[in-house]
Structures are given as structure tokens and as C-alpha cells.
CSV table of N, CA and C in Angstrom, one decimal:
chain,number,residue,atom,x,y,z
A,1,UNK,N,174.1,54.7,232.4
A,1,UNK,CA,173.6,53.4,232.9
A,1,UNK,C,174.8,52.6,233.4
A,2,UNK,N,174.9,52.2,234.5
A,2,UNK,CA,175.8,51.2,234.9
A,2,UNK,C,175.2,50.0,235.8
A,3,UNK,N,176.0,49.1,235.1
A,3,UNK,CA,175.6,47.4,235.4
A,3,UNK,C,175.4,47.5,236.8
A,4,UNK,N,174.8,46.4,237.7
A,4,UNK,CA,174.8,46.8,239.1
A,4,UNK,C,175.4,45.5,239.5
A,5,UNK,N,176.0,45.4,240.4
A,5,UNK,CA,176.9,43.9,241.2
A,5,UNK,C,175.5,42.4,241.1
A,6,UNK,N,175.4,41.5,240.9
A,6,UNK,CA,174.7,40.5,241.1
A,6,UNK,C,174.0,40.7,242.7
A,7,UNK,N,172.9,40.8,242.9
A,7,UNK,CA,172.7,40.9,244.8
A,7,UNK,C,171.9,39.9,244.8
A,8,UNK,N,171.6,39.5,246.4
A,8,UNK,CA,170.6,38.2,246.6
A,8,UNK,C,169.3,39.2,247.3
A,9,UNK,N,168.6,38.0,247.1
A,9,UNK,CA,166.9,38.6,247.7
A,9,UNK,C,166.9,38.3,249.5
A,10,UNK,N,166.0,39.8,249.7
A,10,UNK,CA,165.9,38.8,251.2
A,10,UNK,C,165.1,37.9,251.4
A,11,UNK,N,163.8,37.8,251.1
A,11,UNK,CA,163.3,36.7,250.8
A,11,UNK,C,164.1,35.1,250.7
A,12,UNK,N,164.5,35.4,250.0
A,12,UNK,CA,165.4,34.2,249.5
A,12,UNK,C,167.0,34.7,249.3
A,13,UNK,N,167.4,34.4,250.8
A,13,UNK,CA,169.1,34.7,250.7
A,13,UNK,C,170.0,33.9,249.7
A,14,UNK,N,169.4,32.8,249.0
A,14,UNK,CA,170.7,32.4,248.3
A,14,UNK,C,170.5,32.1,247.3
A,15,UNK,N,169.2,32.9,246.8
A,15,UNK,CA,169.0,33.0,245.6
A,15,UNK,C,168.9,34.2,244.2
A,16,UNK,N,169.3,34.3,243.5
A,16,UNK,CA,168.9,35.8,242.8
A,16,UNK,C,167.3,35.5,241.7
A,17,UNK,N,166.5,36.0,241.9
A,17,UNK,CA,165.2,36.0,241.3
A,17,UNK,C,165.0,37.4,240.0
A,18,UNK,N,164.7,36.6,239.2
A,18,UNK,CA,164.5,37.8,237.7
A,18,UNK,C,163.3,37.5,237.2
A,19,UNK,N,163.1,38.1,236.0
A,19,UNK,CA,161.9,38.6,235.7
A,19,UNK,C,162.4,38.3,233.8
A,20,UNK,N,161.2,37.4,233.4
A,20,UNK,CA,161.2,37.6,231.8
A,20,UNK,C,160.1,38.0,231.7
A,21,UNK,N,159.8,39.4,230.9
A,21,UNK,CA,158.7,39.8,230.4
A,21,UNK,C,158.3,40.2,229.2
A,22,UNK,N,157.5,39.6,228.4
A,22,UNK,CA,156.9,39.6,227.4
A,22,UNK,C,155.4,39.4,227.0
A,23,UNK,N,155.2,39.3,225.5
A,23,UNK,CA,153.3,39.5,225.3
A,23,UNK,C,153.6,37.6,224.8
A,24,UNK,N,154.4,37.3,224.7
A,24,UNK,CA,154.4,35.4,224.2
A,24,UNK,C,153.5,35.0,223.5
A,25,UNK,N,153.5,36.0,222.2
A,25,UNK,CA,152.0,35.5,221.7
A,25,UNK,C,153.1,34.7,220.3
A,26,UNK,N,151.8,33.4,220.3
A,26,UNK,CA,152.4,32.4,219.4
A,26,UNK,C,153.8,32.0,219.8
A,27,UNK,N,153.6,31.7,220.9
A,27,UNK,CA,155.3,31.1,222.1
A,27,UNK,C,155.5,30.2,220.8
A,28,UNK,N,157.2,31.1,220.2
A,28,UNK,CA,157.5,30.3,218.9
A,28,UNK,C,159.1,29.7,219.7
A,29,UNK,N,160.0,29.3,218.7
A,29,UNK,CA,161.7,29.2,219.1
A,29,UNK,C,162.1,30.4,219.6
A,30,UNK,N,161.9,31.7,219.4
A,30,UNK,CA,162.7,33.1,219.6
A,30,UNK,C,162.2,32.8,221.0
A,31,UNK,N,160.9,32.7,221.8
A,31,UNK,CA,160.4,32.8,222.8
A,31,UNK,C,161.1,32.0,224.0
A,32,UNK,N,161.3,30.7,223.2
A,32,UNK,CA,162.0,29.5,224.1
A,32,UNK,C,163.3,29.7,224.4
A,33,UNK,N,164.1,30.2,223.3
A,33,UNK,CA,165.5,30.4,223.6
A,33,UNK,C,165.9,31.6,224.4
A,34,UNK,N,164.8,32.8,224.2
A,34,UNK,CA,165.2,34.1,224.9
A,34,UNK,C,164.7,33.7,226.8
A,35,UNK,N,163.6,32.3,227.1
A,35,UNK,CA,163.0,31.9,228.4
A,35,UNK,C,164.5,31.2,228.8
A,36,UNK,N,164.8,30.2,228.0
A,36,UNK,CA,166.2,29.5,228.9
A,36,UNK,C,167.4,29.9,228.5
A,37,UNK,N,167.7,31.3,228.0
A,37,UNK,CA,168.5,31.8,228.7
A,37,UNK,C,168.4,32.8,229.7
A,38,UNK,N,167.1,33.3,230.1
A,38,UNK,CA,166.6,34.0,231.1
A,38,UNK,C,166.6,32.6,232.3
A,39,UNK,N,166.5,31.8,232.3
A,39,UNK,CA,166.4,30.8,233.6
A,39,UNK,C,167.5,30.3,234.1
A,40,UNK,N,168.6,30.5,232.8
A,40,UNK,CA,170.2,30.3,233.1
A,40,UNK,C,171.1,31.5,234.1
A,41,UNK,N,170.7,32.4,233.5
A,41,UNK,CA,170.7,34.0,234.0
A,41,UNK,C,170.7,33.9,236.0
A,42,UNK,N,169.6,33.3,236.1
A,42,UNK,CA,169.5,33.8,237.7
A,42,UNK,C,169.3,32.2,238.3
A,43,UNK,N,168.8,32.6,240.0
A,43,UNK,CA,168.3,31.2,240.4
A,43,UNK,C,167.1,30.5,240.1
A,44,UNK,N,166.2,31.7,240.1
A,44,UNK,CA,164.6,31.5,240.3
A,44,UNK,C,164.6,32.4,239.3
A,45,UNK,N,163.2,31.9,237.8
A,45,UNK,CA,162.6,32.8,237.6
A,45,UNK,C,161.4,32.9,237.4
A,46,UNK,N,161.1,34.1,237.1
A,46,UNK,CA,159.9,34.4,237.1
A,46,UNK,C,159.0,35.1,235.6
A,47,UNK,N,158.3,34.8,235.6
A,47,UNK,CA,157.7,35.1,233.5
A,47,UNK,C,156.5,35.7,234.2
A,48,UNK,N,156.6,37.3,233.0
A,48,UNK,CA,155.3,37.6,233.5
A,48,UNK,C,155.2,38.2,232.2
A,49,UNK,N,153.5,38.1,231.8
A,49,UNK,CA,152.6,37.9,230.9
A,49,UNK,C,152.1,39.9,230.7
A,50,UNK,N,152.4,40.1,229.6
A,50,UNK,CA,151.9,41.3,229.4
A,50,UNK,C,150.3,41.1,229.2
A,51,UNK,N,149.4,42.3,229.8
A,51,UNK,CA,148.0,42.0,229.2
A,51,UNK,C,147.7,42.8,228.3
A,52,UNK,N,146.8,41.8,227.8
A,52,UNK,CA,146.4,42.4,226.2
A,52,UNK,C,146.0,43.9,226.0
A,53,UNK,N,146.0,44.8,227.1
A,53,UNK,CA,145.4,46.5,226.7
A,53,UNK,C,147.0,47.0,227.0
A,54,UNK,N,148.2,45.9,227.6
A,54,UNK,CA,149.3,46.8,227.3
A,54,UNK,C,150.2,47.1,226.3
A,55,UNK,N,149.8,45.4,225.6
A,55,UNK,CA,150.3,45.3,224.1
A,55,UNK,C,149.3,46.0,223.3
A,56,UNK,N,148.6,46.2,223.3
A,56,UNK,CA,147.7,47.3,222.4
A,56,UNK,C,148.3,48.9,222.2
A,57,UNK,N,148.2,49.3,223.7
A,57,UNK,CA,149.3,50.7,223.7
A,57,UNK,C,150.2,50.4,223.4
A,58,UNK,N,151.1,49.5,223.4
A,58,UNK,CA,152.6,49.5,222.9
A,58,UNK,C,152.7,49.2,221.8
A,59,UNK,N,152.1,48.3,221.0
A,59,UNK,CA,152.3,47.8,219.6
A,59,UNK,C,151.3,48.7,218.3
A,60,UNK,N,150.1,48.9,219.1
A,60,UNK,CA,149.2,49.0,218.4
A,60,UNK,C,148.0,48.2,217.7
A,61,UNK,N,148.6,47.0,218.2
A,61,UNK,CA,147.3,46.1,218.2
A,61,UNK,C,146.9,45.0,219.3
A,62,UNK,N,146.4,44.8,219.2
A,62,UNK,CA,145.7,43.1,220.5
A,62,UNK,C,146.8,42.2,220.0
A,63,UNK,N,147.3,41.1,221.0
A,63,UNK,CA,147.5,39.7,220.1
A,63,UNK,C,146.3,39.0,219.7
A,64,UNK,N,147.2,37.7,219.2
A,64,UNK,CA,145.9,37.0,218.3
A,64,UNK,C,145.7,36.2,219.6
A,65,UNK,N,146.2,35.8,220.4
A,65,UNK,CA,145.9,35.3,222.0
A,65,UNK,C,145.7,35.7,222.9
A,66,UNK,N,144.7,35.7,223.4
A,66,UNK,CA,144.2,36.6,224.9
A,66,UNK,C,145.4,36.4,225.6
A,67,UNK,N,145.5,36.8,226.9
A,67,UNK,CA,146.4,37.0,227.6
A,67,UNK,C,146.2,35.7,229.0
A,68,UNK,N,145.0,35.5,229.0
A,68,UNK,CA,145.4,34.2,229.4
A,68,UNK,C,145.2,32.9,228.7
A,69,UNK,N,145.3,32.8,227.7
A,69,UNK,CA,145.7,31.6,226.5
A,69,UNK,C,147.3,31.8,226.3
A,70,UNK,N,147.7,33.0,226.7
A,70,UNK,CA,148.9,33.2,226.1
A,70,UNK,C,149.9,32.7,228.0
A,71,UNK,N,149.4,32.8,229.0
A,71,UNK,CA,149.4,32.6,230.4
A,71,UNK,C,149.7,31.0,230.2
A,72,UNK,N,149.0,30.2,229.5
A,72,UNK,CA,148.7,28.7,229.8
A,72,UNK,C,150.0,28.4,228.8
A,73,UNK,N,149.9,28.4,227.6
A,73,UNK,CA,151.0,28.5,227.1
A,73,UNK,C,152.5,28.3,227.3
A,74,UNK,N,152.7,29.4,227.8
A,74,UNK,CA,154.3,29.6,228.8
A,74,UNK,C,154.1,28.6,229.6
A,75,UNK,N,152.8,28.6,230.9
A,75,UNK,CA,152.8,27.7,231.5
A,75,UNK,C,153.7,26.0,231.4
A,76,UNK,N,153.0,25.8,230.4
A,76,UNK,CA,153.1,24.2,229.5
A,76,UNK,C,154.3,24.0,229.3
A,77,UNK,N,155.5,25.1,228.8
A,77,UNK,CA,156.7,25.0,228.2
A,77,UNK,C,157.6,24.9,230.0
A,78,UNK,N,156.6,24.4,231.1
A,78,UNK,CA,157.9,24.3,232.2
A,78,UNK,C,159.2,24.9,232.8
A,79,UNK,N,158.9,26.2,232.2
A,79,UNK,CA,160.6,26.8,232.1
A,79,UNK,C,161.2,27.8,233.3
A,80,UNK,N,160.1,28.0,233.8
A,80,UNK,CA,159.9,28.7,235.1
A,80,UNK,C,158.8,27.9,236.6
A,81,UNK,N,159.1,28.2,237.3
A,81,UNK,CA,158.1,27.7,238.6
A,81,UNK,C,156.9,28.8,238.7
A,82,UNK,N,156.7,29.6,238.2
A,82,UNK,CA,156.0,30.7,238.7
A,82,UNK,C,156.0,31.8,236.8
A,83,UNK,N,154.4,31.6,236.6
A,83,UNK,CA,154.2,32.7,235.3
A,83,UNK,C,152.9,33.0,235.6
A,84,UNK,N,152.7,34.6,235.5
A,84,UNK,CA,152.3,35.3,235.9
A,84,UNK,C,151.8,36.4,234.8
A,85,UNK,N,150.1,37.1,234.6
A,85,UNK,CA,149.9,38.2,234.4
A,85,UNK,C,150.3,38.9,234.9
A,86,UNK,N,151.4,40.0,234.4
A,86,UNK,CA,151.8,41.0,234.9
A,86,UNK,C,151.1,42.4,234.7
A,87,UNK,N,151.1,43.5,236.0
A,87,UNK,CA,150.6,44.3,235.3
A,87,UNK,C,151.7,45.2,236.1
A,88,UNK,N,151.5,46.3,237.2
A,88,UNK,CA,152.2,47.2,237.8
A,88,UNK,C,153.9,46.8,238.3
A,89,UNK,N,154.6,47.3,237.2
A,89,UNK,CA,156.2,47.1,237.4
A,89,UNK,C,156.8,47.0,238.8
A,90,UNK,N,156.4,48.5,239.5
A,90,UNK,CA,156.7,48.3,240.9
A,90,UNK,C,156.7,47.4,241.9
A,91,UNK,N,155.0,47.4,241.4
A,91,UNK,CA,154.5,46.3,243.0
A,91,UNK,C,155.0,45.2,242.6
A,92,UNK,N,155.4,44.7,241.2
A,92,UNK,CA,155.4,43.2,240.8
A,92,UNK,C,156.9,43.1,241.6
A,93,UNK,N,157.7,43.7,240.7
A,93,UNK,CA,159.5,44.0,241.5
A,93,UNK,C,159.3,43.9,243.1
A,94,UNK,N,158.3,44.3,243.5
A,94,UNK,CA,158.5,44.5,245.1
A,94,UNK,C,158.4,43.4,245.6
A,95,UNK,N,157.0,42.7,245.1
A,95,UNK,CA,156.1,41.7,245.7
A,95,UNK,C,157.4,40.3,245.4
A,96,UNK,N,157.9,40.2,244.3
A,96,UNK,CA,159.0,39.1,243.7
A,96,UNK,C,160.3,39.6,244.3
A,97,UNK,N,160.6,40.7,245.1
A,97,UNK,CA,161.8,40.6,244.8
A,97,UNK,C,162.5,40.4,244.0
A,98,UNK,N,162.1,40.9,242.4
A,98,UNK,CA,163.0,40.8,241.4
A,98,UNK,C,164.6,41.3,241.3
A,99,UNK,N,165.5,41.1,241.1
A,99,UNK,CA,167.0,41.3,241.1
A,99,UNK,C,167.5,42.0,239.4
A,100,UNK,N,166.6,41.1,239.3
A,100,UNK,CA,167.4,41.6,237.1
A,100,UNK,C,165.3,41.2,236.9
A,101,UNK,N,165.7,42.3,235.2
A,101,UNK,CA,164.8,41.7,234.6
A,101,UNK,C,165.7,42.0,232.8
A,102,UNK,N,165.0,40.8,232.5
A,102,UNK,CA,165.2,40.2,231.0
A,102,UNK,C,164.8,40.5,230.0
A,103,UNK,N,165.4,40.9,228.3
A,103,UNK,CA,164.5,41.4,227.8
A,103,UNK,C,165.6,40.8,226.5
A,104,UNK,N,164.8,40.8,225.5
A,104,UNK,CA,165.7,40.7,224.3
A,104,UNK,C,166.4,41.3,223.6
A,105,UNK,N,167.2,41.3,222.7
A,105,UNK,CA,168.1,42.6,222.2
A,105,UNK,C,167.5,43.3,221.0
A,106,UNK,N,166.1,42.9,220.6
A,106,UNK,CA,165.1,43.1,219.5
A,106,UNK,C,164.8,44.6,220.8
A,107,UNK,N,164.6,45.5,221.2
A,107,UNK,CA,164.8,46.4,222.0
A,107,UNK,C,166.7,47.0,223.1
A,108,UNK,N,167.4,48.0,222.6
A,108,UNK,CA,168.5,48.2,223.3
A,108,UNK,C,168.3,48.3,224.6
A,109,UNK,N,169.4,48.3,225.4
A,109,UNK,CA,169.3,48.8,226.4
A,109,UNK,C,168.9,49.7,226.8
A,110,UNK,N,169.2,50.8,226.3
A,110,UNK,CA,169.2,52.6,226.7
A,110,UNK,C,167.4,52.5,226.6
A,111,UNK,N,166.9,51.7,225.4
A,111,UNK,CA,165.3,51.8,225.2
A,111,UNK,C,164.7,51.6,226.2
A,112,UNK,N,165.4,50.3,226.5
A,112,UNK,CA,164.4,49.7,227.8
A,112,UNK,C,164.9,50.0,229.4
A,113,UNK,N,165.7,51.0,229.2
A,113,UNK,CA,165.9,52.0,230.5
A,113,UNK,C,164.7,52.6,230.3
A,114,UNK,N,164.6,53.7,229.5
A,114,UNK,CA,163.8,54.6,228.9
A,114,UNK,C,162.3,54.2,229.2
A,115,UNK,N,162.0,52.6,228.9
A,115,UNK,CA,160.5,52.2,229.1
A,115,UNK,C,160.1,52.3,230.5
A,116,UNK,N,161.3,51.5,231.2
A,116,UNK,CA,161.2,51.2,233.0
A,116,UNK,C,161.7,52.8,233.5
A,117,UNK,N,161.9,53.4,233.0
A,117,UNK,CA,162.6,55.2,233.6
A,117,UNK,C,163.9,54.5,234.8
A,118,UNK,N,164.8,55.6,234.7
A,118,UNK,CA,166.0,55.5,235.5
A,118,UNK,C,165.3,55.7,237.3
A,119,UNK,N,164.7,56.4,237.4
A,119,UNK,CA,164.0,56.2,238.7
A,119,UNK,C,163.8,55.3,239.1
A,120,UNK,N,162.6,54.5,238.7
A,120,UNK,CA,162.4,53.3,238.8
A,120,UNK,C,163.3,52.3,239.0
A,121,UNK,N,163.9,52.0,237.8
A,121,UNK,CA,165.3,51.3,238.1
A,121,UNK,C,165.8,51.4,239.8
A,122,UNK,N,166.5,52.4,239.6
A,122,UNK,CA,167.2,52.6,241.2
A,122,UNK,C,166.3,52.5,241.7
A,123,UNK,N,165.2,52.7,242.2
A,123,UNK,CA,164.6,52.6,243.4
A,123,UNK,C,164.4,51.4,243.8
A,124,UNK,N,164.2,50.2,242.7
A,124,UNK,CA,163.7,49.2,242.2
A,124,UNK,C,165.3,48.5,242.5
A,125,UNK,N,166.5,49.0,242.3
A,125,UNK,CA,167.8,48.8,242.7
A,125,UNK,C,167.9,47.0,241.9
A,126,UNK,N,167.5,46.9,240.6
A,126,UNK,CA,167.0,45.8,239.8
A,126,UNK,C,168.0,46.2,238.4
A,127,UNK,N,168.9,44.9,237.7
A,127,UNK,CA,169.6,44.8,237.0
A,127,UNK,C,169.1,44.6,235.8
A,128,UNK,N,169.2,45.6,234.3
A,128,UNK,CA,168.3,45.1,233.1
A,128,UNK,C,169.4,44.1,232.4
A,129,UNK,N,169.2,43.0,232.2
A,129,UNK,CA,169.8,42.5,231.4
A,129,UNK,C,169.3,42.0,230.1
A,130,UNK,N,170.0,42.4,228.9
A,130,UNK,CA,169.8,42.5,227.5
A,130,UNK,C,170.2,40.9,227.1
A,131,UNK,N,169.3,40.0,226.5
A,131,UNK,CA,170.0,39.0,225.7
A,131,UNK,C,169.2,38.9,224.4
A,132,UNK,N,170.3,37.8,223.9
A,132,UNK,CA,170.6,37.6,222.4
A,132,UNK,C,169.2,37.1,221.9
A,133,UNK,N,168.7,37.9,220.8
A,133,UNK,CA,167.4,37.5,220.3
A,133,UNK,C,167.7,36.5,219.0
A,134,UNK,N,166.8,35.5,218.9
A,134,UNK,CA,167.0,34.3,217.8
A,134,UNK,C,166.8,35.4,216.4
A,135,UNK,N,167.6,35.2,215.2
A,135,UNK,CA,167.0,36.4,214.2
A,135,UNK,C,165.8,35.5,213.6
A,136,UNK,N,165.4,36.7,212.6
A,136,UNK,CA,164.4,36.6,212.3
A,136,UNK,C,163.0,35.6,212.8
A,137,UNK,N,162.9,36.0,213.9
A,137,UNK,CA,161.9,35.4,214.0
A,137,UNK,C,161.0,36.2,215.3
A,138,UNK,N,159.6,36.6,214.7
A,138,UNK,CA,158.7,37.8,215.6
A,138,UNK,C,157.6,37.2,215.5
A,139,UNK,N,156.7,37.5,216.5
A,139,UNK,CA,155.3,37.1,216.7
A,139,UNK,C,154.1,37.5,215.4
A,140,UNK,N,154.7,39.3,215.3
A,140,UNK,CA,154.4,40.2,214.9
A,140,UNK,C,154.4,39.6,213.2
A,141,UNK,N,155.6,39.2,212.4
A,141,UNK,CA,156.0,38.7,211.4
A,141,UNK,C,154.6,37.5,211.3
A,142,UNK,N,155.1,36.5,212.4
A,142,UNK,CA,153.8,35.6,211.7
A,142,UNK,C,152.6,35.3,211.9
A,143,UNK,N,151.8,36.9,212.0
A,143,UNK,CA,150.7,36.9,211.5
A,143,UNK,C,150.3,36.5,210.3
């Protein structure tokens, strides 16, 4: 895996646009601090909402918040111009011109190659950037 140079969008030449993506259920402190340093990160970003049948395959259960209760949420916290149900990686990257996307260090790097496949990546020619997760503190936990 190697880091890729910062690039700009064509869309937007003088901007770099990323991607936070998560399930934000019970948007707690870990959520807030992993959002503004994802908005520090690039020029523009962009928050996109897992839906509730993706967190079910990946976790194993529903959240306790729909996915659009969990939508309105993020919303409210101002931290982005633009939050979004996310569903198809590709088209989303394509349609945003995403540059990087964001993830917490509660998942490694190499994992979250592994999730998005190295194909994808390159083709997608999009930067994973890993940041620092707040400890102890999970959605999953405060149930």
C-alpha cells in the first residue's frame, strides 16, 4: 500500500474533497472528534451514512437508529456541507469526486484496504486515511 500525493478534484480545482464514513449511531464524542478531524483533513467534506442492511452484514446487527434518524443527526452537528446515505462506493467516489476517505484507527489500514479491495482503490485513485480514534468509547459498547 502506498500513500498517494494529495490531488485536487476537477470538479473543484482548488479543492481536495473526502469522504467520512460510518453507521453514527448514537453520534457520541468518538464520532465528533473522528468528523473534525476528517474536515481538518481536506477542503470539502463529505459524511456518508451507512444503511441499516449494511451495518447488519457487517456487524451483525441493526443500529438502535434507523439510518435516516441517524442522517438527521450528523446533519445537526454542522460539520460538513453535504451528509449523505451512502450506498455504492464507486458511484459515490465518482459522483463526489472523492480524493481520500476517512476512517478511524478502531479498523487498520491494511483492513480497510481489504474492505474497499486494492482495485477499487486505484481505480478510484482515492487516498485511505487512517485517524486517531477517541479510546474507549463505541456505539456498540453503549448499548
Amino acid at each position: 500500500m502506498s500513500h498517494q500525493p494529495k490531488k485536487k478534484s476537477k470538479r473543484y480545482p482548488t479543492k481536495e474533497v473526502g469522504l467520512a464514513l460510518g453507521a453514527f449511531d448514537f453520534c457520541h464524542e468518538w464520532h465528533i472528534n473522528f468528523l473534525k478531524r476528517a474536515v481538518a483533513a481536506c477542503n470539502e467534506l463529505i459524511i456518508g451514512i451507512h444503511t441499516d442492511e449494511e451495518i447488519y452484514n457487517y456487524k451483525g446487527q441493526y443500529p438502535l437508529n434507523t439510518q435516516n434518524e441517524r442522517l438527521i443527526a450528523v446533519r445537526s452537528l454542522n460539520i460538513a456541507k453535504q451528509v449523505e446515505i451512502f450506498h455504492c462506493r464507486q458511484q459515490f467516489c465518482k459522483d463526489h469526486e472523492i480524493l481520500s476517505v476517512f476512517h478511524g484507527d478502531d479498523c487498520s489500514q491494511e483492513d480497510y484496504y481489504k474492505i474497499w479491495g486494492e482495485t477499487l482503490i486505484s481505480e478510484l485513485n482515492i487516498n485511505i486515511q487512517i485517524l486517531p480514534h477517541t479510546p474507549n468509547i463505541h456505539s456498540t459498547h453503549l448499548r
